[in-house]
PDB file of C-alpha atoms in Angstrom:
ATOM      1  CA  MET I   4      -0.002  -0.002   0.004  1.00  0.00           C
ATOM      2  CA  LYS I   5       1.306   3.439  -0.903  1.00  0.00           C
ATOM      3  CA  ARG I   6       1.940   5.531   2.206  1.00  0.00           C
ATOM      4  CA  ALA I   7       0.456   8.960   2.725  1.00  0.00           C
ATOM      5  CA  PRO I   8       2.802  11.937   2.508  1.00  0.00           C
ATOM      6  CA  ILE I   9       3.916  12.999   5.985  1.00  0.00           C
ATOM      7  CA  GLY I  10       2.579  16.242   7.396  1.00  0.00           C
ATOM      8  CA  ARG I  11       0.135  17.198   4.663  1.00  0.00           C
ATOM      9  CA  THR I  12      -3.025  19.168   5.407  1.00  0.00           C
ATOM     10  CA  TRP I  13      -5.668  19.800   2.773  1.00  0.00           C
ATOM     11  CA  ARG I  14      -7.796  22.910   2.602  1.00  0.00           C
ATOM     12  CA  HIS I  15     -10.912  22.560   4.736  1.00  0.00           C
ATOM     13  CA  ARG I  16     -14.060  22.201   2.671  1.00  0.00           C
ATOM     14  CA  VAL I  17     -17.478  23.533   3.638  1.00  0.00           C
ATOM     15  CA  TYR I  18     -20.651  21.851   2.402  1.00  0.00           C
ATOM     16  CA  LYS I  19     -24.214  23.078   2.597  1.00  0.00           C
ATOM     17  CA  ARG I  20     -26.887  21.175   4.493  1.00  0.00           C
ATOM     18  CA  HIS I  21     -28.307  18.986   1.764  1.00  0.00           C
ATOM     19  CA  LEU I  22     -27.713  15.241   1.422  1.00  0.00           C
ATOM     20  CA  ALA I  23     -27.446  15.954  -2.303  1.00  0.00           C
ATOM     21  CA  ARG I  24     -24.020  17.427  -1.464  1.00  0.00           C
ATOM     22  CA  LEU I  25     -22.789  13.855  -0.906  1.00  0.00           C
ATOM     23  CA  THR I  26     -21.797  13.834  -4.572  1.00  0.00           C
ATOM     24  CA  ALA I  27     -19.486  16.791  -3.955  1.00  0.00           C
ATOM     25  CA  VAL I  28     -18.111  15.270  -0.731  1.00  0.00           C
ATOM     26  CA  ARG I  29     -17.219  12.061  -2.571  1.00  0.00           C
ATOM     27  CA  ARG I  30     -15.833  13.849  -5.631  1.00  0.00           C
ATOM     28  CA  ASP I  31     -13.645  16.119  -3.489  1.00  0.00           C
ATOM     29  CA  LEU I  32     -12.260  13.192  -1.481  1.00  0.00           C
ATOM     30  CA  VAL I  33     -11.366  11.294  -4.650  1.00  0.00           C
ATOM     31  CA  ARG I  34      -9.728  14.422  -6.087  1.00  0.00           C
ATOM     32  CA  ASP I  35      -7.850  15.259  -2.876  1.00  0.00           C
ATOM     33  CA  LEU I  36      -6.606  11.683  -2.473  1.00  0.00           C
ATOM     34  CA  ALA I  37      -5.373  11.320  -6.060  1.00  0.00           C
ATOM     35  CA  GLY I  38      -2.269   9.135  -6.018  1.00  0.00           C
ATOM     36  CA  PHE I  39      -3.185   7.315  -2.817  1.00  0.00           C
ATOM     37  CA  ASP I  40      -3.904   3.597  -2.725  1.00  0.00           C
ATOM     38  CA  SER I  41      -7.312   2.999  -4.351  1.00  0.00           C
ATOM     39  CA  ASP I  42      -8.527   0.802  -1.448  1.00  0.00           C
ATOM     40  CA  LEU I  43      -7.691   3.579   1.020  1.00  0.00           C
ATOM     41  CA  THR I  44      -9.443   6.156  -1.141  1.00  0.00           C
ATOM     42  CA  GLU I  45     -12.575   4.019  -1.502  1.00  0.00           C
ATOM     43  CA  THR I  46     -12.671   3.414   2.249  1.00  0.00           C
ATOM     44  CA  LEU I  47     -12.334   7.118   3.026  1.00  0.00           C
ATOM     45  CA  VAL I  48     -15.067   7.966   0.523  1.00  0.00           C
ATOM     46  CA  LEU I  49     -17.430   5.405   2.093  1.00  0.00           C
ATOM     47  CA  CYS I  50     -16.739   6.514   5.659  1.00  0.00           C
ATOM     48  CA  GLY I  51     -16.770  10.193   4.712  1.00  0.00           C
ATOM     49  CA  SER I  52     -20.172   9.746   3.085  1.00  0.00           C
ATOM     50  CA  GLU I  53     -21.514   8.242   6.298  1.00  0.00           C
ATOM     51  CA  LEU I  54     -20.063  10.918   8.566  1.00  0.00           C
ATOM     52  CA  PHE I  55     -21.347  13.723   6.356  1.00  0.00           C
ATOM     53  CA  ALA I  56     -24.819  12.156   6.156  1.00  0.00           C
ATOM     54  CA  ASN I  57     -24.931  11.796   9.957  1.00  0.00           C
ATOM     55  CA  ALA I  58     -24.056  15.459  10.388  1.00  0.00           C
ATOM     56  CA  VAL I  59     -26.855  16.488   8.046  1.00  0.00           C
ATOM     57  CA  ARG I  60     -29.458  14.062   9.431  1.00  0.00           C
ATOM     58  CA  TYR I  61     -28.868  14.408  13.159  1.00  0.00           C
ATOM     59  CA  THR I  62     -27.650  17.978  13.804  1.00  0.00           C
ATOM     60  CA  ALA I  63     -28.448  21.592  12.993  1.00  0.00           C
ATOM     61  CA  SER I  64     -26.135  21.235  10.005  1.00  0.00           C
ATOM     62  CA  GLY I  65     -29.171  19.826   8.188  1.00  0.00           C
ATOM     63  CA  ALA I  66     -31.362  22.830   9.005  1.00  0.00           C
ATOM     64  CA  ARG I  67     -31.836  25.887   6.829  1.00  0.00           C
ATOM     65  CA  GLY I  68     -28.486  27.625   6.419  1.00  0.00           C
ATOM     66  CA  GLY I  69     -26.648  24.653   7.973  1.00  0.00           C
ATOM     67  CA  ARG I  70     -23.156  23.627   6.999  1.00  0.00           C
ATOM     68  CA  VAL I  71     -20.648  20.841   7.578  1.00  0.00           C
ATOM     69  CA  VAL I  72     -16.877  21.360   7.518  1.00  0.00           C
ATOM     70  CA  ARG I  73     -14.599  18.586   6.236  1.00  0.00           C
ATOM     71  CA  THR I  74     -10.978  18.291   7.347  1.00  0.00           C
ATOM     72  CA  LEU I  75      -8.342  15.995   5.899  1.00  0.00           C
ATOM     73  CA  TRP I  76      -4.699  15.559   6.869  1.00  0.00           C
ATOM     74  CA  THR I  77      -1.925  13.036   7.307  1.00  0.00           C
ATOM     75  CA  ASP I  78      -0.944  12.166  10.847  1.00  0.00           C
ATOM     76  CA  GLY I  79       2.833  12.122  10.437  1.00  0.00           C
ATOM     77  CA  ARG I  80       3.062   8.308  10.602  1.00  0.00           C
ATOM     78  CA  GLY I  81       1.720   7.468   7.156  1.00  0.00           C
ATOM     79  CA  GLY I  82      -1.955   7.483   8.107  1.00  0.00           C
ATOM     80  CA  VAL I  83      -4.786   9.770   7.055  1.00  0.00           C
ATOM     81  CA  ARG I  84      -7.299  11.476   9.354  1.00  0.00           C
ATOM     82  CA  LEU I  85     -10.687  12.515   8.004  1.00  0.00           C
ATOM     83  CA  GLY I  86     -12.985  14.731  10.045  1.00  0.00           C
ATOM     84  CA  PHE I  87     -16.375  16.416   9.849  1.00  0.00           C
ATOM     85  CA  THR I  88     -17.569  19.252  12.072  1.00  0.00           C
ATOM     86  CA  ASP I  89     -21.312  19.768  12.520  1.00  0.00           C
ATOM     87  CA  GLU I  90     -23.316  22.640  13.983  1.00  0.00           C
ATOM     88  CA  GLY I  91     -24.724  20.734  16.959  1.00  0.00           C
ATOM     89  CA  CYS I  92     -28.238  20.869  18.421  1.00  0.00           C
ATOM     90  CA  GLY I  93     -28.758  17.177  17.723  1.00  0.00           C
ATOM     91  CA  GLY I  94     -29.419  16.346  21.357  1.00  0.00           C
ATOM     92  CA  THR I  95     -27.243  13.217  21.273  1.00  0.00           C
ATOM     93  CA  LEU I  96     -23.604  12.253  21.138  1.00  0.00           C
ATOM     94  CA  PRO I  97     -22.128  10.306  18.232  1.00  0.00           C
ATOM     95  CA  GLU I  98     -21.891   6.797  19.618  1.00  0.00           C
ATOM     96  CA  ILE I  99     -22.534   3.219  18.669  1.00  0.00           C
ATOM     97  CA  PRO I 100     -25.578   1.912  20.563  1.00  0.00           C
ATOM     98  CA  LYS I 101     -24.580  -0.905  22.896  1.00  0.00           C
ATOM     99  CA  ALA I 102     -27.816  -2.013  24.568  1.00  0.00           C
ATOM    100  CA  ARG I 103     -31.041  -1.906  22.606  1.00  0.00           C
ATOM    101  CA  GLY I 104     -34.656  -2.301  23.565  1.00  0.00           C
ATOM    102  CA  ALA I 105     -37.523  -2.905  21.124  1.00  0.00           C
ATOM    103  CA  GLU I 106     -37.632   0.757  20.036  1.00  0.00           C
ATOM    104  CA  GLU I 107     -33.873   0.868  19.475  1.00  0.00           C
ATOM    105  CA  TRP I 108     -34.010  -2.277  17.333  1.00  0.00           C
ATOM    106  CA  ASP I 109     -36.718  -0.633  15.237  1.00  0.00           C
ATOM    107  CA  ARG I 110     -34.291   2.227  14.550  1.00  0.00           C
ATOM    108  CA  ALA I 111     -31.273  -0.074  14.172  1.00  0.00           C
ATOM    109  CA  GLU I 112     -31.173   0.234  10.387  1.00  0.00           C
ATOM    110  CA  GLY I 113     -30.094   3.845  10.826  1.00  0.00           C
ATOM    111  CA  GLN I 114     -27.552   3.003  13.516  1.00  0.00           C
ATOM    112  CA  ARG I 115     -25.065   0.999  11.489  1.00  0.00           C
ATOM    113  CA  GLY I 116     -23.029   3.835  10.026  1.00  0.00           C
ATOM    114  CA  LEU I 117     -20.732   4.459  12.965  1.00  0.00           C
ATOM    115  CA  LEU I 118     -20.260   0.731  13.367  1.00  0.00           C
ATOM    116  CA  MET I 119     -19.099   0.631   9.752  1.00  0.00           C
ATOM    117  CA  VAL I 120     -16.714   3.543  10.384  1.00  0.00           C
ATOM    118  CA  GLN I 121     -15.366   1.753  13.451  1.00  0.00           C
ATOM    119  CA  GLU I 122     -14.744  -1.432  11.471  1.00  0.00           C
ATOM    120  CA  LEU I 123     -13.135   0.242   8.448  1.00  0.00           C
ATOM    121  CA  SER I 124     -10.953   2.737  10.303  1.00  0.00           C
ATOM    122  CA  THR I 125      -8.027   2.232  12.636  1.00  0.00           C
ATOM    123  CA  GLY I 126      -9.848   4.445  15.142  1.00  0.00           C
ATOM    124  CA  TRP I 127     -12.519   7.087  15.434  1.00  0.00           C
ATOM    125  CA  GLY I 128     -13.774   9.575  17.974  1.00  0.00           C
ATOM    126  CA  TYR I 129     -15.312  12.962  18.517  1.00  0.00           C
ATOM    127  CA  LEU I 130     -14.676  16.232  20.272  1.00  0.00           C
ATOM    128  CA  SER I 131     -17.514  18.412  21.542  1.00  0.00           C
ATOM    129  CA  LEU I 132     -16.899  21.979  20.454  1.00  0.00           C
ATOM    130  CA  CYS I 133     -18.379  23.297  23.689  1.00  0.00           C
ATOM    131  CA  ARG I 134     -18.550  21.196  26.859  1.00  0.00           C
ATOM    132  CA  TRP I 135     -21.531  23.048  28.347  1.00  0.00           C
ATOM    133  CA  GLY I 136     -23.736  23.255  25.267  1.00  0.00           C
ATOM    134  CA  ASP I 137     -24.682  21.290  22.189  1.00  0.00           C
ATOM    135  CA  LEU I 138     -22.868  23.619  19.803  1.00  0.00           C
ATOM    136  CA  GLY I 139     -21.379  20.965  17.560  1.00  0.00           C
ATOM    137  CA  HIS I 140     -18.986  18.063  17.333  1.00  0.00           C
ATOM    138  CA  HIS I 141     -15.907  17.309  15.329  1.00  0.00           C
ATOM    139  CA  ILE I 142     -15.998  13.624  14.410  1.00  0.00           C
ATOM    140  CA  ARG I 143     -12.838  12.062  13.016  1.00  0.00           C
ATOM    141  CA  ALA I 144     -11.769   8.706  11.681  1.00  0.00           C
ATOM    142  CA  ASP I 145      -8.181   7.556  11.286  1.00  0.00           C
ATOM    143  CA  PHE I 146      -6.949   5.350   8.486  1.00  0.00           C
ATOM    144  CA  GLY I 147      -3.472   3.920   8.946  1.00  0.00           C
ATOM    145  CA  PRO I 148      -1.207   2.217   6.478  1.00  0.00           C
ATOM    146  CA  THR I 149      -2.215  -1.123   7.986  1.00  0.00           C
ATOM    147  CA  ARG I 150      -5.224  -2.367   9.898  1.00  0.00           C
ATOM    148  CA  PRO I 151      -4.692  -2.995  13.604  1.00  0.00           C
ATOM    149  CA  ALA I 152      -4.736  -6.587  14.797  1.00  0.00           C
ATOM    150  CA  ARG I 153      -8.218  -7.690  15.814  1.00  0.00           C
ATOM    151  CA  PRO I 154      -8.646  -8.851  19.394  1.00  0.00           C
ATOM    152  CA  ALA I 155      -9.468 -12.516  19.840  1.00  0.00           C
ATOM    153  CA  CYS I 156     -13.156 -13.310  20.096  1.00  0.00           C
ATOM    154  CA  PRO I 157     -14.429 -14.774  23.356  1.00  0.00           C
ATOM    155  CA  GLY I 158     -14.152 -18.523  23.092  1.00  0.00           C
ATOM    156  CA  GLY I 159     -11.103 -18.353  20.836  1.00  0.00           C
ATOM    157  CA  THR I 160     -12.831 -18.169  17.423  1.00  0.00           C
ATOM    158  CA  ALA I 161     -12.256 -15.402  14.918  1.00  0.00           C
TER     159      ALA I 161
END
């Protein structure tokens, strides 16, 4: 796999609130990652699409006048970090549901995106822009030159 250039930061991109902007998000990622390994590029496009869609669906970024900011940079070790900053007011934190009741299982179809990001990235997380108010989150996913080793499953099967 071709390694990412060390210490590169791309210009932040701002997208308007519409899911129709997914085309531009994907196009810009492909353009910005020209020359990178095609598997890495495809993975970043897939995960970036999910993170952008979540920002539009679940925060004020999807409201009239809303925006989402995309960041992209290399981490200095050959990996790439992709991030999206939303405008908050979603009332929830970006997390993978762990325990589900009947209502949560009914909504489960819409809860798989972060699980996908977790599985395809070497790590992900978020930072609240303001600890005392729901003013937005910056959600990032890291993509290293190699996948981390998977922990053994309980019972010893993989």
